Tab-separated table of C-alpha atoms in Angstrom:
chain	number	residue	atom	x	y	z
A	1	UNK	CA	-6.831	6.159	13.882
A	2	UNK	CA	-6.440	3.828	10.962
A	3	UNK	CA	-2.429	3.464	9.353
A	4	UNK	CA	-1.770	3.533	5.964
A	5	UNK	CA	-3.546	1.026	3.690
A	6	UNK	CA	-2.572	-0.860	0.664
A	7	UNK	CA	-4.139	-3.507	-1.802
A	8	UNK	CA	-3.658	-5.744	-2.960
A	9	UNK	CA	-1.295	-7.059	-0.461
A	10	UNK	CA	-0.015	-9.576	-3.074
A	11	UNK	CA	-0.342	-9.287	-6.880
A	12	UNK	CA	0.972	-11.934	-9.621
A	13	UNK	CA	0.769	-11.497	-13.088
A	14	UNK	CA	2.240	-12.101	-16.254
A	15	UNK	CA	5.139	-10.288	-17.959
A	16	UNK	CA	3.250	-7.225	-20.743
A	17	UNK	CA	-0.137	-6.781	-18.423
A	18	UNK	CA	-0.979	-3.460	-16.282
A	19	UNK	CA	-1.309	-3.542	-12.161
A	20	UNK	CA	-2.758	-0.922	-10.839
A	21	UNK	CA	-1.660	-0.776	-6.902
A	22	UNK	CA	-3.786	1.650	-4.608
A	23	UNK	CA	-2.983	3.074	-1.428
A	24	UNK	CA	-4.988	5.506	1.397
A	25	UNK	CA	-3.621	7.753	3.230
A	26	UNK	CA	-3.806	8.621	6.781
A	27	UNK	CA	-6.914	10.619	7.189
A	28	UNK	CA	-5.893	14.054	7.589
A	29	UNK	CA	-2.407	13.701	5.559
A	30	UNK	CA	-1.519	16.121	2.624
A	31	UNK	CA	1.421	14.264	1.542
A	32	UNK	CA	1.224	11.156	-0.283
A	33	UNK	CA	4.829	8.737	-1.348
A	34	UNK	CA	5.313	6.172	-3.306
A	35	UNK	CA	8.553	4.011	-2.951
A	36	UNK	CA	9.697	0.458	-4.530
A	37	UNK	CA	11.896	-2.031	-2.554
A	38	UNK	CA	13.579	-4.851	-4.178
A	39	UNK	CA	16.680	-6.628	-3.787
A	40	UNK	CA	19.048	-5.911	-6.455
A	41	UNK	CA	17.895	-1.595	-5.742
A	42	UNK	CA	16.895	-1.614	-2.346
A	43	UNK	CA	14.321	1.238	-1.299
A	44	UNK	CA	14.032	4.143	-3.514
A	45	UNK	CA	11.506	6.519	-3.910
A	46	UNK	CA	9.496	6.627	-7.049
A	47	UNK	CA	6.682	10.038	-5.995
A	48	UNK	CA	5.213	12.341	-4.229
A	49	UNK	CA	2.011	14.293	-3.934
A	50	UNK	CA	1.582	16.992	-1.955
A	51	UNK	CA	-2.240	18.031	-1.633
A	52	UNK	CA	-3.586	18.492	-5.091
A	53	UNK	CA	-0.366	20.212	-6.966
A	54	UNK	CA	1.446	18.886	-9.596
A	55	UNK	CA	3.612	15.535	-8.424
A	56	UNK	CA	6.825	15.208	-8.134
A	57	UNK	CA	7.971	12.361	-10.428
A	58	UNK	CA	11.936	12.653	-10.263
A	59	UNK	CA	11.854	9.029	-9.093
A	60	UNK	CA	9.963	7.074	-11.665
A	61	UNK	CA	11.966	4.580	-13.198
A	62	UNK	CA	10.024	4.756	-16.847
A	63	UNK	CA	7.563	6.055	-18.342
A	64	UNK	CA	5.458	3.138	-17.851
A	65	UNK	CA	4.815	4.002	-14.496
A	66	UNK	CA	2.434	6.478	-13.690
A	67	UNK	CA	0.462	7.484	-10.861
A	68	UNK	CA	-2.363	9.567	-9.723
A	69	UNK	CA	-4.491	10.984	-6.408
A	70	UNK	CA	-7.823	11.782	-6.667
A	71	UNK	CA	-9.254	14.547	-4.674
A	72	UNK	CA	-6.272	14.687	-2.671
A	73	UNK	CA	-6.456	11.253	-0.912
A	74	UNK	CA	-6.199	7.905	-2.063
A	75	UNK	CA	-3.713	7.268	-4.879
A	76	UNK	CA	-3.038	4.547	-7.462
A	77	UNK	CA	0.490	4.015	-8.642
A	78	UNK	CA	0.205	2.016	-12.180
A	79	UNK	CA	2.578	0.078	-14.491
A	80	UNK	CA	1.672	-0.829	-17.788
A	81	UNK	CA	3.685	-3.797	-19.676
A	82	UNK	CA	5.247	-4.802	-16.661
A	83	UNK	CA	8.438	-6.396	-16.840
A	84	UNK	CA	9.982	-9.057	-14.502
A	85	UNK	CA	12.374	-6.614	-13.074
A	86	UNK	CA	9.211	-4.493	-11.849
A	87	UNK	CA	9.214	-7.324	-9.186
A	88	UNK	CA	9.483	-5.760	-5.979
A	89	UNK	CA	7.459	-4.626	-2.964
A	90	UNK	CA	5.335	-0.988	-3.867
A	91	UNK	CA	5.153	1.066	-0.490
A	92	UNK	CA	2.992	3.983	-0.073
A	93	UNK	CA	3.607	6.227	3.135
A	94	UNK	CA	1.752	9.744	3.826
A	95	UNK	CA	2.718	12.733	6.008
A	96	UNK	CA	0.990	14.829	7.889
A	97	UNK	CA	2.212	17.747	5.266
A	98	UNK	CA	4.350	18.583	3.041
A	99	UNK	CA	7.866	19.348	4.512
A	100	UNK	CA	11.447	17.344	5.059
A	101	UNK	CA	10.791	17.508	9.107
A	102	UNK	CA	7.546	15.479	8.590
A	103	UNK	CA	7.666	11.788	9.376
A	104	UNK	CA	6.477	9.743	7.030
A	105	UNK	CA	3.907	6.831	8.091
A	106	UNK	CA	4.327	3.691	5.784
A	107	UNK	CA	1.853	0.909	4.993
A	108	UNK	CA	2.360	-2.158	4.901
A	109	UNK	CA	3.554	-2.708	1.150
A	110	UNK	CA	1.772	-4.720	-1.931
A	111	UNK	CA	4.295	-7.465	-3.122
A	112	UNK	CA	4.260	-7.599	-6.888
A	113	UNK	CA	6.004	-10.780	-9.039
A	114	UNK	CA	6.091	-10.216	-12.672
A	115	UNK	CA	6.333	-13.936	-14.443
B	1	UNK	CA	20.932	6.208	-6.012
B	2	UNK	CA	21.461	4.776	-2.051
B	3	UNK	CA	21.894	8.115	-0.325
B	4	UNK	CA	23.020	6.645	2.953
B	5	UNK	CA	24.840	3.178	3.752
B	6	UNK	CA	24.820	1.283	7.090
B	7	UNK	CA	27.314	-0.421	8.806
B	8	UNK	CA	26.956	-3.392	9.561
B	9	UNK	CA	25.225	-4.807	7.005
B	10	UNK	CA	23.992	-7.723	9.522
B	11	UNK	CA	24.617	-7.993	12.835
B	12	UNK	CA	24.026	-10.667	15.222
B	13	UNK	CA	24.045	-10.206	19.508
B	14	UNK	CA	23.024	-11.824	22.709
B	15	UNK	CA	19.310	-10.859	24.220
B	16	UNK	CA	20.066	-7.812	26.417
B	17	UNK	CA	23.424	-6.641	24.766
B	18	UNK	CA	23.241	-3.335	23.248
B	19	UNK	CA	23.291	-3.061	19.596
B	20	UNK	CA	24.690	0.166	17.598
B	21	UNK	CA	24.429	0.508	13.910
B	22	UNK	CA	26.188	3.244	12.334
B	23	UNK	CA	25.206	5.345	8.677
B	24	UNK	CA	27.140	7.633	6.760
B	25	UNK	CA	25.629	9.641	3.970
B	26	UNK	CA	26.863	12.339	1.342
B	27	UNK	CA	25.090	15.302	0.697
B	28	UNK	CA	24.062	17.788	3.414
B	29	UNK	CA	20.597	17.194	4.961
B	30	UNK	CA	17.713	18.433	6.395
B	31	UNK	CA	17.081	15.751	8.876
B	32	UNK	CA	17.707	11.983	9.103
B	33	UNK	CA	15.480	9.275	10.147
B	34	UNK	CA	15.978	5.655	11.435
B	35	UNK	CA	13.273	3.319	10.889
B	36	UNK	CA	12.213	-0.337	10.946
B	37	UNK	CA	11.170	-3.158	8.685
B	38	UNK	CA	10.317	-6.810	10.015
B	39	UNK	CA	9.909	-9.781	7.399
B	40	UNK	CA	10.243	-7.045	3.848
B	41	UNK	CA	7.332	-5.350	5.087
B	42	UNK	CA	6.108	-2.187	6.155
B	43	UNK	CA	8.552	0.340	7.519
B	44	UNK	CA	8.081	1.425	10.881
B	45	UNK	CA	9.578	5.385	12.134
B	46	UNK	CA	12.067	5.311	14.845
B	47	UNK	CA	13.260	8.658	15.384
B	48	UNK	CA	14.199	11.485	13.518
B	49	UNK	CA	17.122	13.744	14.386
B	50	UNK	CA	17.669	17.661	12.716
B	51	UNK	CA	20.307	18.807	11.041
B	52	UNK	CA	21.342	21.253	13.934
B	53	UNK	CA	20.532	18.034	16.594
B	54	UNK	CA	23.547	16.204	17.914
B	55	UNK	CA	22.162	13.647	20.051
B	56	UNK	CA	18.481	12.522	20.800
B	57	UNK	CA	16.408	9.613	22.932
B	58	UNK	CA	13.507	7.656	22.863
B	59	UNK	CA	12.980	5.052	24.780
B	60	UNK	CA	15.869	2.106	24.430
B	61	UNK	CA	17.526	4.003	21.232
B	62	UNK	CA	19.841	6.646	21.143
B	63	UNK	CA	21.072	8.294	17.823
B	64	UNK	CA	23.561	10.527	17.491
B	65	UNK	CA	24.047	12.996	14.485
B	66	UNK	CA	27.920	14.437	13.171
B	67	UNK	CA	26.959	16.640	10.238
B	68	UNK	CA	31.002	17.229	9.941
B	69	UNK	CA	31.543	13.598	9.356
B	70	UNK	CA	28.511	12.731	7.708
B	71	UNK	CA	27.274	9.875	9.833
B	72	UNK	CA	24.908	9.130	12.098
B	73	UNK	CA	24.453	6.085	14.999
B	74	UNK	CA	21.696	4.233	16.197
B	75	UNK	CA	21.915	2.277	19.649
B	76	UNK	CA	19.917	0.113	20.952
B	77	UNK	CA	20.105	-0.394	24.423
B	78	UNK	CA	19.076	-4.034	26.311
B	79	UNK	CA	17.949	-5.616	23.256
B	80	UNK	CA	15.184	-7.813	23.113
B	81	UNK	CA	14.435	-10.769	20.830
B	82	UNK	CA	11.261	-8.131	19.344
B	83	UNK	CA	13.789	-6.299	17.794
B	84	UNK	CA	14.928	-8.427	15.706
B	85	UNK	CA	14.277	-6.559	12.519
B	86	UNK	CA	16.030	-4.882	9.513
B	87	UNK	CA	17.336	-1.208	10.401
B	88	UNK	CA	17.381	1.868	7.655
B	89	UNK	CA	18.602	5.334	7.970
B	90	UNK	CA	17.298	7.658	5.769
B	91	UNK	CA	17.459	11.516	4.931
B	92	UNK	CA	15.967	14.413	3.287
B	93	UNK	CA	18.177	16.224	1.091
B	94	UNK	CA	18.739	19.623	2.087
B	95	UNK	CA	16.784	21.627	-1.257
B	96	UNK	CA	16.175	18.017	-2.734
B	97	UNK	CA	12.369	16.770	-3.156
B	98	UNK	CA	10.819	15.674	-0.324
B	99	UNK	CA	10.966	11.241	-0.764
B	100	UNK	CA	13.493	10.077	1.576
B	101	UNK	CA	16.566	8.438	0.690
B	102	UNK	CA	17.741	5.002	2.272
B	103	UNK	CA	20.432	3.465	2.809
B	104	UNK	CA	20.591	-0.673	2.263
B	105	UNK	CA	20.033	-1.441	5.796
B	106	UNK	CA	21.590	-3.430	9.050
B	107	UNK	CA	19.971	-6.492	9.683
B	108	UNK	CA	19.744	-7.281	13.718
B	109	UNK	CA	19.555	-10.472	15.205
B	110	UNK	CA	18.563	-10.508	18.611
B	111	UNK	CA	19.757	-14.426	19.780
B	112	UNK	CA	17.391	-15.356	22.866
């Protein structure tokens, strides 16, 4: 079946406006991530949804970044004022469920450059 | 914070040498993965090996786990010029949230 998607793939915009980046799922996956890779951090992991519970956002960097999944599939991680060090590649993976034995399936990313 | 860290950070072979990359972490885990990235994008899953695992195969790669030492290897055996490609170990923190942790990565150069 289809992978992961993302959009945009690419996203440039000035420093102070929102992006909203979306991502779907594997059909069939509870478990929805969210992680950030740039070059100065590397790949960390900003959140996670599990079904429709509560997520867990230990990984946000602010609180200008937010995210939500409605009806327990596709997801939209948003940052409002963005900043030029929010410059980095979003990617969204999803697991068949919740659990640390799953593997996680990863899309292909949405490059984001704050000017 | 960078849970794990690979060693090398680049390395560079012949086509059809084998390649091992090596990644120590520092907190117990559930499991650790290896997986893949070509040209900063998408992250492909290798292979994942359990916490009570020491050794395990697919295909051309072989990882091995030592939960006493904290490390983990990757090797890749008759490399190909397709696997060229940025390498990342990553791991689940044993009671920790469920969002992997990754190291900063080996990146392999496969010279035809």
């Amino acid at each position: 079946g289809a992978g992961v998607s993302q959009s945009p793939s690419n996203k440039v915009t000035e420093k102070g406006k929102d992006v909203e980046l979306r991502c779907d799922p594997i059909s069939g996956h509870t478990a929805l991530y969210w992680y950030r890779q740039s070059l100065g951090q590397g790949l960390e992991f900003l959140i996670y949804f599990q079904g429709n519970s509560a997520p867990d956002k230990s990984g946000l960097p602010s609180d200008r970044f937010s995210a939500e999944r409605t009806g327990g599939s596709v997801s939209t991680l948003t940052i409002q004022r963005t900043q030029q060090e929010d410059s980095a590649v979003y990617l969204c993976a999803s697991s068949h469920n919740r659990g640390s034995q799953e593997t996680q399936y990863f899309g292909p990313g949405t490059r984001l450059l704050v000017l | 914070s960078q849970q794990g860290e690979e060693d090398p950070q680049a390395l560079s072979i012949q086509e059809g040498e084998n390649a091992t990359m090596n990644c120590s972490y520092k907190t117990s885990i559930n499991n650790l993965q290896w997986y893949r990235q070509n040209s900063g994008r998408g992250l492909v899953h290798l292979i994942l090996i359990r916490s009570n695992e020491r050794e395990k195969h697919s295909g051309r790669l072989r990882v091995t786990l030592d939960t006493s030492k904290k490390s983990s290897s990757l090797l890749i055996t008759a490399s190909r010029a397709a696997d060229t490609a940025s390498y990342f170990c990553a791991t689940v923190l044993r009671g920790g949230a469920d969002g992997l942790t990754f190291g900063k990565g080996t990146h392999l150069i496969i010279q035809p």
